[in-house]
Short mmCIF file of C-alpha atoms in Angstrom, two decimals:
data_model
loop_
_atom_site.label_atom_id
_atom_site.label_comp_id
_atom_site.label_asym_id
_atom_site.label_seq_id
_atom_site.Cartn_x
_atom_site.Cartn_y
_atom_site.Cartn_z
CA UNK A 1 120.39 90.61 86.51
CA UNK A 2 116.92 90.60 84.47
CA UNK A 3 114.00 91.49 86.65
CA UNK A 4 110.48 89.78 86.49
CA UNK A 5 109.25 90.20 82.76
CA UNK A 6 105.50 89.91 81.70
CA UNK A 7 104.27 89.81 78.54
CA UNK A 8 102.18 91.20 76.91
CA UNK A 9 101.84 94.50 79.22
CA UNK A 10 98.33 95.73 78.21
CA UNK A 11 95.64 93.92 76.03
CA UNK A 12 92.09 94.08 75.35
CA UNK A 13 89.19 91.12 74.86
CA UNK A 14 85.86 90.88 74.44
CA UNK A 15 83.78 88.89 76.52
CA UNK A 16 83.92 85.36 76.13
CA UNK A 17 87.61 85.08 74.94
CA UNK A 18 90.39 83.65 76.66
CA UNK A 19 93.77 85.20 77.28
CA UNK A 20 96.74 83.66 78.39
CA UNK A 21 99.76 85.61 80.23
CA UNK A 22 103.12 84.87 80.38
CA UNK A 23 105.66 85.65 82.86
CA UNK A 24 109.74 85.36 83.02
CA UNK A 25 110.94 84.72 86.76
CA UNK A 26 114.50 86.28 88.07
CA UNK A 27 117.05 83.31 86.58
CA UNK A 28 117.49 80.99 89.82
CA UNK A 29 113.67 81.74 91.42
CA UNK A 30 111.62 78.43 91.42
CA UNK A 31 108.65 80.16 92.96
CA UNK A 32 106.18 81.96 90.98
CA UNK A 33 103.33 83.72 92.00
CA UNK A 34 99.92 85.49 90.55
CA UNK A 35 97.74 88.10 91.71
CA UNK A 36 94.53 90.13 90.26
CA UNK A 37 94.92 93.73 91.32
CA UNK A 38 91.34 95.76 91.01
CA UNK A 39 90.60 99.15 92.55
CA UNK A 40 87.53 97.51 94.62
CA UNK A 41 88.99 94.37 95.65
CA UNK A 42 92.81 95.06 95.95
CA UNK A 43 95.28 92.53 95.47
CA UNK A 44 94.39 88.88 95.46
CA UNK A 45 96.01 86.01 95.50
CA UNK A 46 95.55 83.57 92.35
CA UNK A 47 98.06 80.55 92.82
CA UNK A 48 101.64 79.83 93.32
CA UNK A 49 103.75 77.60 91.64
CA UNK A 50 107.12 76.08 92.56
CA UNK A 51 108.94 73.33 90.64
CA UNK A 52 106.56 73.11 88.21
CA UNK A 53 103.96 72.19 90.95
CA UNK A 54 100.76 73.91 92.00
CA UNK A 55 101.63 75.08 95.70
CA UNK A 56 98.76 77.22 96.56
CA UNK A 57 95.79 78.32 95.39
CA UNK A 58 93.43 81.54 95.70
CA UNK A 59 89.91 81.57 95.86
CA UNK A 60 88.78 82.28 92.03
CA UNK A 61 86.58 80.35 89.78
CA UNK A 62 88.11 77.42 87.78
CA UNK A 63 88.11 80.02 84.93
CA UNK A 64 91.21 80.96 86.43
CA UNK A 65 94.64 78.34 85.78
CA UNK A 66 98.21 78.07 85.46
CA UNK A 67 101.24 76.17 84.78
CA UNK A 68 104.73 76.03 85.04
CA UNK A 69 107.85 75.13 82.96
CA UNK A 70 111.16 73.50 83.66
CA UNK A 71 112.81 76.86 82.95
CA UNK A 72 110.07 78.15 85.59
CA UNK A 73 108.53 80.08 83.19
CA UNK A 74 105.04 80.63 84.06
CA UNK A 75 101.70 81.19 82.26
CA UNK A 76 98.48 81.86 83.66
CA UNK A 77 94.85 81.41 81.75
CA UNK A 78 91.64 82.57 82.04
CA UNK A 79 89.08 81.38 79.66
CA UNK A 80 85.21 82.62 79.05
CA UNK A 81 86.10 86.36 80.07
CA UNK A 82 83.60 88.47 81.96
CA UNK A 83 83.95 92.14 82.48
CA UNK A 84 84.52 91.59 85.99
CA UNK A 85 88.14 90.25 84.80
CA UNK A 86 89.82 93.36 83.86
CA UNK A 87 92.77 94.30 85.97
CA UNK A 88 96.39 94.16 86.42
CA UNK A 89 97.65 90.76 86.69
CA UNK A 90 100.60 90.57 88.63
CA UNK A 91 103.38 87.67 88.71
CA UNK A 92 106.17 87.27 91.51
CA UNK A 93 109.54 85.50 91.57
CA UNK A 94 111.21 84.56 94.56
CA UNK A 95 113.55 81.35 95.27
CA UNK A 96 111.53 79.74 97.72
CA UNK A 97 108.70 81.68 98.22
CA UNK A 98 107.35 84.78 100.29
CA UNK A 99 107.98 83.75 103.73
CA UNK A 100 111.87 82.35 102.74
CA UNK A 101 112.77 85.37 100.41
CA UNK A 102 111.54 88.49 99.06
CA UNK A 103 108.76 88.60 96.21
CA UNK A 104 110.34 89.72 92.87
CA UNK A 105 107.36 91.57 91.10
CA UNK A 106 107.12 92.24 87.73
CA UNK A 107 105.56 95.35 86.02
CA UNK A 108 102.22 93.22 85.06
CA UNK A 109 99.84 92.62 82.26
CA UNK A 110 96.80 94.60 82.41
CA UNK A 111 93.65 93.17 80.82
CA UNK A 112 90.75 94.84 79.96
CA UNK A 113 87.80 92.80 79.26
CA UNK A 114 85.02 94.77 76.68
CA UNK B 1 90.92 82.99 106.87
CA UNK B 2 93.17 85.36 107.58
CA UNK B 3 92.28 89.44 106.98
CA UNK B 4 94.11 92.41 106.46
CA UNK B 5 92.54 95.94 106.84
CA UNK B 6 94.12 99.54 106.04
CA UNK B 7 91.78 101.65 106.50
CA UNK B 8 93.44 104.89 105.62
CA UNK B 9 92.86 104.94 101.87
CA UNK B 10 94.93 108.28 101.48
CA UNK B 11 97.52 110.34 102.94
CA UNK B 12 99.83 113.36 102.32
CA UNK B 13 102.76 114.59 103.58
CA UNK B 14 105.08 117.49 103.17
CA UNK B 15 108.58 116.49 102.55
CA UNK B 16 111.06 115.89 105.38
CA UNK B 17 108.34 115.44 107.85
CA UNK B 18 107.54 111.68 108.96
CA UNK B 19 104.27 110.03 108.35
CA UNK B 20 102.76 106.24 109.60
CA UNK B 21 100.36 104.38 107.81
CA UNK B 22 98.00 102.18 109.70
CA UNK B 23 97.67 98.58 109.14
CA UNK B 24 95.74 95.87 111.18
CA UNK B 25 94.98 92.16 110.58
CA UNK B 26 92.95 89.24 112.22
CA UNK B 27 94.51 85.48 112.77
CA UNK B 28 94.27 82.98 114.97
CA UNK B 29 97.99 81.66 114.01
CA UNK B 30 100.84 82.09 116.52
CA UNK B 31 103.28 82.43 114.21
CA UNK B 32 103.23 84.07 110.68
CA UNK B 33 105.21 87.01 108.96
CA UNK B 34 104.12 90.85 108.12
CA UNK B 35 105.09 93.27 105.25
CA UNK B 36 104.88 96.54 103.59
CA UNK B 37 105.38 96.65 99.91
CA UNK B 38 105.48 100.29 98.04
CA UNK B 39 103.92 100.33 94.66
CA UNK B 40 105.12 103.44 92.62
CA UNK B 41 102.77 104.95 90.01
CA UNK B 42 103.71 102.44 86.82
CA UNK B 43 106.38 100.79 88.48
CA UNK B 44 107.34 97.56 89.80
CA UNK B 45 106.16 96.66 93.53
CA UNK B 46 108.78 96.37 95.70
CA UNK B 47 109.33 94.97 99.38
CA UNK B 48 109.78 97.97 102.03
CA UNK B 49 110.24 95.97 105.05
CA UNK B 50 109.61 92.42 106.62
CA UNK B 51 108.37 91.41 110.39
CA UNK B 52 108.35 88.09 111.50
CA UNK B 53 105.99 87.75 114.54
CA UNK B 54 107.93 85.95 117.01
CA UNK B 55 110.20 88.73 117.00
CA UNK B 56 109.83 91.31 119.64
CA UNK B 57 112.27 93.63 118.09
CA UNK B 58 110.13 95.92 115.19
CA UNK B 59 111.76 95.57 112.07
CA UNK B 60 113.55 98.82 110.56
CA UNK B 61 115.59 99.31 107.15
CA UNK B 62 116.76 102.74 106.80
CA UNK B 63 113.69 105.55 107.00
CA UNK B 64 111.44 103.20 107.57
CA UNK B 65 110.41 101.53 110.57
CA UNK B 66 107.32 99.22 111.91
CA UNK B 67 105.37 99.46 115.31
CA UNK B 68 104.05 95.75 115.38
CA UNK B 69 101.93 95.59 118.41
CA UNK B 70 101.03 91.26 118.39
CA UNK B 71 98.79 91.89 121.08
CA UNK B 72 96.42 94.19 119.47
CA UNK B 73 97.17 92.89 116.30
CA UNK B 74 98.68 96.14 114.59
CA UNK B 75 101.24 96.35 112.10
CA UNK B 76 101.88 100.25 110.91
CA UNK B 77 104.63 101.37 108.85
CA UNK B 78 106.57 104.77 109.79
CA UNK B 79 108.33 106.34 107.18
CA UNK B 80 111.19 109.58 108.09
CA UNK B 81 112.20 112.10 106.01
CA UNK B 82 109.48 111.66 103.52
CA UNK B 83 110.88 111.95 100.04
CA UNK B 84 109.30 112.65 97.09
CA UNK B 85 110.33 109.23 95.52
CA UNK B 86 107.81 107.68 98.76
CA UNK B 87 105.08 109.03 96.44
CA UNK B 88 103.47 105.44 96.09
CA UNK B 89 100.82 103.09 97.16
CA UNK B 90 101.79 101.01 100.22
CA UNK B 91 100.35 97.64 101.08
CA UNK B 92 100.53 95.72 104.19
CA UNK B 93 100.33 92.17 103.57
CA UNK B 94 100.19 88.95 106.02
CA UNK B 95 101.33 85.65 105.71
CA UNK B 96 101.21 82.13 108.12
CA UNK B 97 104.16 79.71 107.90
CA UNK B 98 101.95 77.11 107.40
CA UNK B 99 102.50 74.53 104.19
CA UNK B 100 99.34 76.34 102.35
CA UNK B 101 100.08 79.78 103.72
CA UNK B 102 100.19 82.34 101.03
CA UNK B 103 100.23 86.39 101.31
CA UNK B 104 96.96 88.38 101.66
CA UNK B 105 97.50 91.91 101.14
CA UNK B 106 95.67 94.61 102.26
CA UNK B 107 93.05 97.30 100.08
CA UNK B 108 96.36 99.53 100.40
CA UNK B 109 96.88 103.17 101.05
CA UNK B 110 97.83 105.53 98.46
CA UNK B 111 100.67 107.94 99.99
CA UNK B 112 101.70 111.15 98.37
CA UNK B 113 104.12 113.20 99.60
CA UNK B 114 104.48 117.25 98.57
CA UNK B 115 107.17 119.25 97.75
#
């Protein structure tokens, strides 16, 4: 069974640029999930979706968006980069969500933001 | 808002010997589920073991075990045996059950473990 795949695993912007990620759930998992992952601040929560439908959302500027496909494919967005935006972005699969099943993670895209 | 605090940010250990990491977290919710994910150098993060709070019983899957303490709201993760393959980071991470509940993780603790 294919894990959690992200694409593209590293890539580099300038300020100002957007970048969007993608990221292949576990075939069956209707729940996807992103996170930031910095040294300084951790892991944060960005948003979940399920069904195609925004579930949750993290606290994070409006820079910051996602969407979701019928195949639950997932991409996430962030548009007028600052340096402050370079991490590893992190997606999670799971059928129904953390509390229901286990988070799926995949191997994540890291940005880094020049 | 909900807040999750290791405030270990390293440990060793020698092999074979057993090691806990500390984990604490601040709610006001009743009810709401704990866990430990391990985060290997360049690898995938992967869940080590699940608590739900109403349960009394702490939660164990093989070497690893949890001392969840609701009371003093404490949630720390042993681990037996230590193995080289432990060599990781470990978060703890806290979620409610509520509709809009979604997982806050801890800063993490980075675990190493010597041969």
């Amino acid at each position: 069974k294919a894990g959690v795949t992200q694409t593209p695993r590293y890539l580099i912007k300038t300020r100002g640029q957007q970048v969007t990620l993608s990221c292949s759930p576990i075939s069956g998992h209707r729940s996807v999930s992103w996170y930031q992952q910095t040294p300084g601040q951790g892991l944060q929560f960005l948003f979940e979706y399920f069904s195609e439908t925004q579930r949750n959302k993290g606290n994070f500027p409006g820079r910051f968006s996602g969407r979701q496909f019928s195949n639950s494919r997932s991409e996430m967005n962030v548009s007028t980069l600052e340096l402050g935006d370079s991490a590893l972005y992190l997606c999670a699969s799971s059928r129904t969500g953390a509390l229901t099943g286990e988070l799926f993670f995949g191997e994540g895209s890291r940005l880094t933001v020049l | 808002a909900q807040t999750v605090t290791q405030s270990q940010p390293e440990m060793s250990v020698q092999e074979a010997e057993t090691v806990t990491l500390s984990c604490t977290y601040d709610t006001s919710e009743s009810n709401y589920y704990l866990f430990w994910y391990k985060q290997p150098p360049s690898r995938q993060m992967i869940l080590v073991i699940r608590q739900e709070a109403y349960k009394q019983q702490n939660a164990t899957e093989n070497r690893f075990s949890v001392n969840f303490q609701k009371a003093a709201k404490s949630f720390s993760l042993k681990i037996s045996d230590s193995q080289l393959g432990d060599t990781a980071m470990y978060f703890c991470a806290f979620q409610t059950t509520g509709a809009n509940s979604k997982l806050t993780f801890g800063k993490g603790i980075t675990l190493s473990v010597r041969p």
